[in-house]
Tab-separated table of C-alpha atoms in Angstrom:
chain	number	residue	atom	x	y	z
A	1	MET	CA	0.073	0.014	0.074
A	2	GLU	CA	1.484	3.312	-1.067
A	3	SER	CA	1.581	5.327	2.151
A	4	LYS	CA	4.590	7.432	1.335
A	5	SER	CA	2.600	10.693	1.249
A	6	TYR	CA	3.196	11.221	4.886
A	7	THR	CA	6.968	11.380	4.574
A	8	THR	CA	7.528	13.384	1.412
A	9	GLY	CA	11.031	14.268	0.378
A	10	SER	CA	12.598	17.337	1.915
A	11	ARG	CA	13.555	20.386	-0.081
A	12	ASP	CA	15.222	22.673	2.285
A	13	ASN	CA	16.980	22.788	5.609
A	14	ALA	CA	13.752	23.578	7.499
A	15	ASN	CA	12.126	20.424	6.099
A	16	ARG	CA	15.262	18.331	6.826
A	17	ASN	CA	15.083	19.332	10.461
A	18	LEU	CA	11.400	18.236	10.364
A	19	GLU	CA	12.196	14.688	9.189
A	20	GLY	CA	13.479	13.430	12.591
A	21	SER	CA	10.624	14.979	14.436
A	22	LYS	CA	8.017	13.363	12.078
A	23	THR	CA	8.813	9.986	13.515
A	24	LEU	CA	8.592	11.450	17.057
A	25	MET	CA	5.267	12.936	16.192
A	26	ALA	CA	4.039	9.703	14.745
A	27	SER	CA	5.072	7.476	17.529
A	28	HIS	CA	3.634	9.764	20.146
A	29	PHE	CA	0.364	10.194	18.542
A	30	LEU	CA	-0.060	6.480	17.792
A	31	ARG	CA	0.678	5.602	21.309
A	32	ALA	CA	-1.911	8.116	22.450
A	33	LEU	CA	-4.396	6.652	20.042
A	34	PHE	CA	-3.821	3.263	21.360
A	35	ARG	CA	-4.397	4.420	25.024
A	36	ILE	CA	-7.597	6.106	24.019
A	37	GLN	CA	-8.729	3.154	22.237
A	38	GLN	CA	-7.927	0.833	25.168
A	39	THR	CA	-9.487	3.026	27.865
A	40	SER	CA	-12.642	3.901	25.956
A	41	THR	CA	-15.645	1.798	26.583
A	42	THR	CA	-19.059	1.424	24.873
A	43	ARG	CA	-20.166	3.845	27.469
A	44	SER	CA	-17.568	6.600	27.077
A	45	SER	CA	-18.830	9.409	24.966
A	46	PHE	CA	-17.895	9.996	21.325
A	47	ALA	CA	-17.311	13.634	22.085
A	48	GLY	CA	-14.977	12.683	24.975
A	49	ARG	CA	-13.050	10.437	22.716
A	50	ARG	CA	-12.852	13.098	20.052
A	51	ARG	CA	-11.537	15.764	22.582
A	52	ARG	CA	-8.842	13.370	23.637
A	53	ILE	CA	-7.809	12.507	20.101
A	54	ARG	CA	-7.674	16.197	19.189
A	55	ARG	CA	-5.607	16.905	22.380
A	56	ALA	CA	-3.247	14.049	21.502
A	57	ALA	CA	-2.846	15.636	17.977
A	58	TYR	CA	-1.647	18.961	19.469
A	59	ALA	CA	0.397	17.204	22.072
A	60	SER	CA	2.318	15.167	19.557
A	61	MET	CA	2.993	18.323	17.490
A	62	ALA	CA	4.258	20.196	20.659
A	63	TYR	CA	6.410	17.236	21.831
A	64	SER	CA	7.994	16.681	18.330
A	65	ALA	CA	9.154	20.397	18.243
A	66	GLY	CA	9.985	20.219	21.938
A	67	THR	CA	11.303	23.436	23.596
A	68	ARG	CA	13.104	24.523	20.465
A	69	ARG	CA	10.297	26.607	19.312
A	70	ALA	CA	8.294	29.411	21.029
A	71	TRP	CA	4.963	28.152	19.746
A	72	SER	CA	5.656	24.535	20.877
A	73	ARG	CA	6.660	25.835	24.282
A	74	ALA	CA	3.432	27.896	24.580
A	75	LEU	CA	1.439	24.853	23.446
A	76	LEU	CA	3.207	22.512	26.094
A	77	ARG	CA	2.447	25.157	28.799
A	78	LYS	CA	-1.201	25.037	27.735
A	79	LEU	CA	-1.388	21.300	27.602
A	80	ARG	CA	0.285	21.008	31.033
A	81	SER	CA	-2.093	23.311	32.696
A	82	ARG	CA	-4.861	21.286	31.199
A	83	ALA	CA	-6.437	24.555	29.798
A	84	ARG	CA	-8.880	24.129	27.024
A	85	LEU	CA	-7.232	24.176	23.782
A	86	ARG	CA	-8.881	26.896	21.820
A	87	PHE	CA	-7.971	28.979	18.814
A	88	PRO	CA	-7.943	31.950	18.564
A	89	ARG	CA	-7.096	32.885	22.052
A	90	ARG	CA	-8.170	36.002	23.743
A	91	LEU	CA	-5.406	38.610	23.428
A	92	SER	CA	-3.333	39.131	26.524
A	93	ARG	CA	-1.914	42.650	27.086
A	94	ALA	CA	-1.161	44.003	23.626
A	95	ALA	CA	2.303	44.208	22.520
A	96	ARG	CA	3.815	47.679	21.494
A	97	PRO	CA	3.007	48.242	17.838
A	98	GLN	CA	6.085	47.681	15.778
A	99	ARG	CA	7.248	48.163	12.188
A	100	GLY	CA	5.229	46.120	9.944
A	101	ASP	CA	2.594	45.282	12.563
A	102	THR	CA	-0.897	45.529	11.333
A	103	ASP	CA	-4.328	44.380	12.191
A	104	GLN	CA	-3.749	41.204	10.100
A	105	ALA	CA	-0.625	40.563	12.221
A	106	GLN	CA	-2.674	40.702	15.428
A	107	VAL	CA	-5.241	38.230	13.849
A	108	LEU	CA	-2.261	35.902	13.046
A	109	ARG	CA	-0.944	36.286	16.657
A	110	LYS	CA	-4.275	34.817	17.855
A	111	LEU	CA	-3.892	31.741	15.688
A	112	VAL	CA	-0.331	30.787	16.480
A	113	PRO	CA	0.379	29.497	20.125
A	114	GLY	CA	2.459	31.983	21.931
A	115	GLY	CA	1.663	34.586	19.283
A	116	PRO	CA	0.720	37.503	21.554
A	117	GLY	CA	4.256	37.378	23.167
A	118	MET	CA	6.179	37.654	19.866
A	119	ASP	CA	7.424	40.637	17.959
A	120	TYR	CA	6.474	40.871	14.263
A	121	CYS	CA	9.806	39.240	13.037
A	122	LYS	CA	9.504	36.336	15.380
A	123	LEU	CA	5.806	35.835	14.551
A	124	LEU	CA	6.567	35.287	10.942
A	125	GLU	CA	9.303	32.756	11.728
A	126	GLU	CA	7.273	30.886	14.222
A	127	THR	CA	4.213	30.939	11.795
A	128	ALA	CA	6.198	29.127	9.088
A	129	ASP	CA	7.308	26.333	11.467
A	130	TYR	CA	3.863	26.008	13.048
A	131	ILE	CA	2.336	25.653	9.593
A	132	ARG	CA	4.838	23.045	8.594
A	133	CYS	CA	4.248	21.018	11.820
A	134	LEU	CA	0.442	21.292	11.454
A	135	THR	CA	0.367	20.096	7.903
A	136	THR	CA	2.667	17.090	9.027
A	137	GLN	CA	0.220	16.347	11.766
A	138	VAL	CA	-2.804	16.558	9.487
A	139	ARG	CA	-1.111	14.233	6.936
A	140	LEU	CA	-0.244	11.865	9.747
A	141	MET	CA	-3.807	11.780	10.982
A	142	GLN	CA	-5.015	11.170	7.368
A	143	THR	CA	-2.619	8.234	6.955
A	144	VAL	CA	-3.697	6.678	10.225
A	145	MET	CA	-7.218	7.040	9.254
A	146	ASP	CA	-6.711	5.423	5.778
A	147	SER	CA	-4.895	2.598	7.554
A	148	ILE	CA	-7.674	1.964	9.942
A	149	SER	CA	-10.503	2.040	7.495
A	150	SER	CA	-8.951	-0.059	4.916
B	1	MET	CA	38.914	32.007	16.802
B	2	ILE	CA	36.092	33.193	14.626
B	3	ALA	CA	33.660	30.668	13.133
B	4	GLN	CA	32.733	30.991	9.500
B	5	ASN	CA	29.112	31.328	9.141
B	6	SER	CA	28.849	30.895	5.423
B	7	SER	CA	26.435	28.015	4.847
B	8	ASP	CA	22.890	28.270	4.471
B	9	THR	CA	21.980	26.272	7.479
B	10	ASN	CA	24.238	28.505	9.744
B	11	SER	CA	22.825	31.816	8.247
B	12	GLN	CA	19.201	30.527	8.714
B	13	LYS	CA	20.146	29.669	12.270
B	14	MET	CA	21.934	32.818	12.889
B	15	SER	CA	19.149	34.971	11.628
B	16	GLY	CA	16.781	33.248	13.969
B	17	ARG	CA	19.234	33.899	16.942
B	18	ARG	CA	19.703	37.445	15.860
B	19	SER	CA	15.985	38.211	15.950
B	20	ARG	CA	15.506	36.499	19.254
B	21	SER	CA	18.238	38.362	21.000
B	22	ARG	CA	17.034	41.685	19.605
B	23	GLN	CA	13.443	41.245	20.401
B	24	SER	CA	13.189	44.392	22.594
B	25	SER	CA	15.082	46.707	20.278
B	26	SER	CA	12.881	46.682	17.225
B	27	GLY	CA	15.117	49.047	15.300
B	28	ARG	CA	17.625	46.164	14.587
B	29	ILE	CA	15.112	44.080	12.622
B	30	THR	CA	15.787	44.885	8.996
B	31	ASP	CA	13.205	45.107	6.328
B	32	GLN	CA	15.233	42.473	4.375
B	33	GLN	CA	14.755	40.041	7.196
B	34	ILE	CA	11.069	40.677	7.107
B	35	ASP	CA	10.995	40.347	3.388
B	36	ASP	CA	12.822	37.016	3.541
B	37	LEU	CA	10.452	35.685	6.313
B	38	MET	CA	7.448	36.879	4.067
B	39	SER	CA	8.690	35.032	1.061
B	40	LYS	CA	9.211	31.857	3.038
B	41	LEU	CA	5.579	32.100	4.299
B	42	GLN	CA	4.430	32.715	0.708
B	43	SER	CA	6.243	29.643	-0.625
B	44	LEU	CA	4.757	27.570	2.143
B	45	LEU	CA	1.385	28.842	0.972
B	46	HIS	CA	2.160	28.312	-2.611
B	47	GLU	CA	2.964	24.650	-1.832
B	48	ALA	CA	-0.416	24.276	-0.173
B	49	ARG	CA	-1.845	25.954	-3.300
B	50	VAL	CA	-3.209	28.648	-1.111
B	51	GLY	CA	-3.461	32.391	-2.462
B	52	SER	CA	-2.250	33.951	-5.657
B	53	HIS	CA	0.855	32.798	-7.459
B	54	ASP	CA	2.343	36.320	-8.123
B	55	ARG	CA	4.059	38.326	-5.462
B	56	ALA	CA	1.303	39.387	-3.192
B	57	SER	CA	1.292	42.232	-0.747
B	58	ALA	CA	2.300	41.588	2.755
B	59	ALA	CA	-1.298	42.189	3.910
B	60	LYS	CA	-2.485	39.484	1.469
B	61	VAL	CA	0.144	37.060	2.396
B	62	LEU	CA	-0.837	37.399	6.159
B	63	GLN	CA	-4.514	37.063	5.240
B	64	ASP	CA	-4.027	33.869	3.359
B	65	THR	CA	-1.645	32.656	6.084
B	66	CYS	CA	-4.329	33.180	8.710
B	67	SER	CA	-7.187	31.419	6.643
B	68	TYR	CA	-4.755	28.623	5.924
B	69	ILE	CA	-4.057	28.151	9.671
B	70	ARG	CA	-7.735	28.239	10.334
B	71	SER	CA	-8.466	25.515	7.646
B	72	LEU	CA	-5.657	23.412	9.235
B	73	HIS	CA	-7.168	23.673	12.724
B	74	ARG	CA	-10.518	22.688	11.150
B	75	GLU	CA	-8.935	19.765	9.485
B	76	VAL	CA	-7.460	18.599	12.819
B	77	ASP	CA	-10.930	18.796	14.435
B	78	ASP	CA	-12.549	16.927	11.522
B	79	LEU	CA	-9.938	14.195	11.406
B	80	SER	CA	-10.299	13.766	15.340
B	81	GLU	CA	-14.021	13.307	14.835
B	82	ARG	CA	-13.480	10.704	12.063
B	83	LEU	CA	-10.804	8.827	14.079
B	84	SER	CA	-13.136	8.864	17.143
B	85	GLU	CA	-15.841	7.118	15.016
B	86	LEU	CA	-13.347	4.518	13.888
B	87	LEU	CA	-11.884	3.872	17.319
B	88	ASP	CA	-15.209	2.982	18.855
B	89	ALA	CA	-15.281	-0.243	20.970
B	90	GLU	CA	-16.628	-2.484	18.328
B	91	GLY	CA	-13.586	-2.092	16.049
B	92	VAL	CA	-10.957	-2.749	18.722
B	93	SER	CA	-8.789	-5.430	17.391
B	94	SER	CA	-8.797	-4.454	13.698
B	95	ALA	CA	-8.122	-0.765	14.734
B	96	GLN	CA	-5.246	-1.912	16.931
B	97	ALA	CA	-3.783	-4.021	14.298
B	98	ALA	CA	-4.053	-1.075	11.770
B	99	ILE	CA	-2.405	1.176	14.279
B	100	ILE	CA	0.557	-1.168	14.675
B	101	ARG	CA	0.803	-1.466	11.000
B	102	SER	CA	1.001	2.374	10.801
B	103	LEU	CA	3.776	2.373	13.372
B	104	LEU	CA	5.837	-0.115	11.300
B	105	MET	CA	5.515	2.053	8.074
């Protein structure tokens, strides 16, 4: 079965750094799924399972990037405090407006974990990495789904 | 001894370090740095076939980025829901077998 879509070839350095963490992401997510599967009974709610799976998805993203990234550190903090994982967040105390900062940048800050604490330059950097990680996670989930339903 | 930072990897890491250490003094962040980050974002979006293919304005890139992130969040929600359906108690052994198979890929 052709399931290579999950680990596509890398093109630049950023993607190469991602390759190692993809395995980490996959093993973390799959182990979490296993646990959810084993601890869910006929009585456990569908919604509860869905919430746990969603949480596991963001957890495996955060653990794969570890403490190397501001967005993953912020996500890990959220997960550990067992706060509800919600996007977009409410804005904390607004940062001083900087060059290049626009309303659209403020919108972006709400979507990237840890966004409100970043200056504009950092926000752009972190956003790119966050998007790469998100797409990897989505592809992982699609692959798992295809495997299970085949 | 001064290390040479000539390679692409190093300069990418260096620029990240630079912007981190100069967070509070916004005057040091150059337009060039921001332009570079913008084009990186734009090529990410382009790979995902989001937004226009020509050089778009910064505002448009940000806008496309925001809607792309939102759609990815929605996909995570959607896939979580579908995985939840597949993992229900009835399909225990086949789902576990499939998960193990995925691990071995």
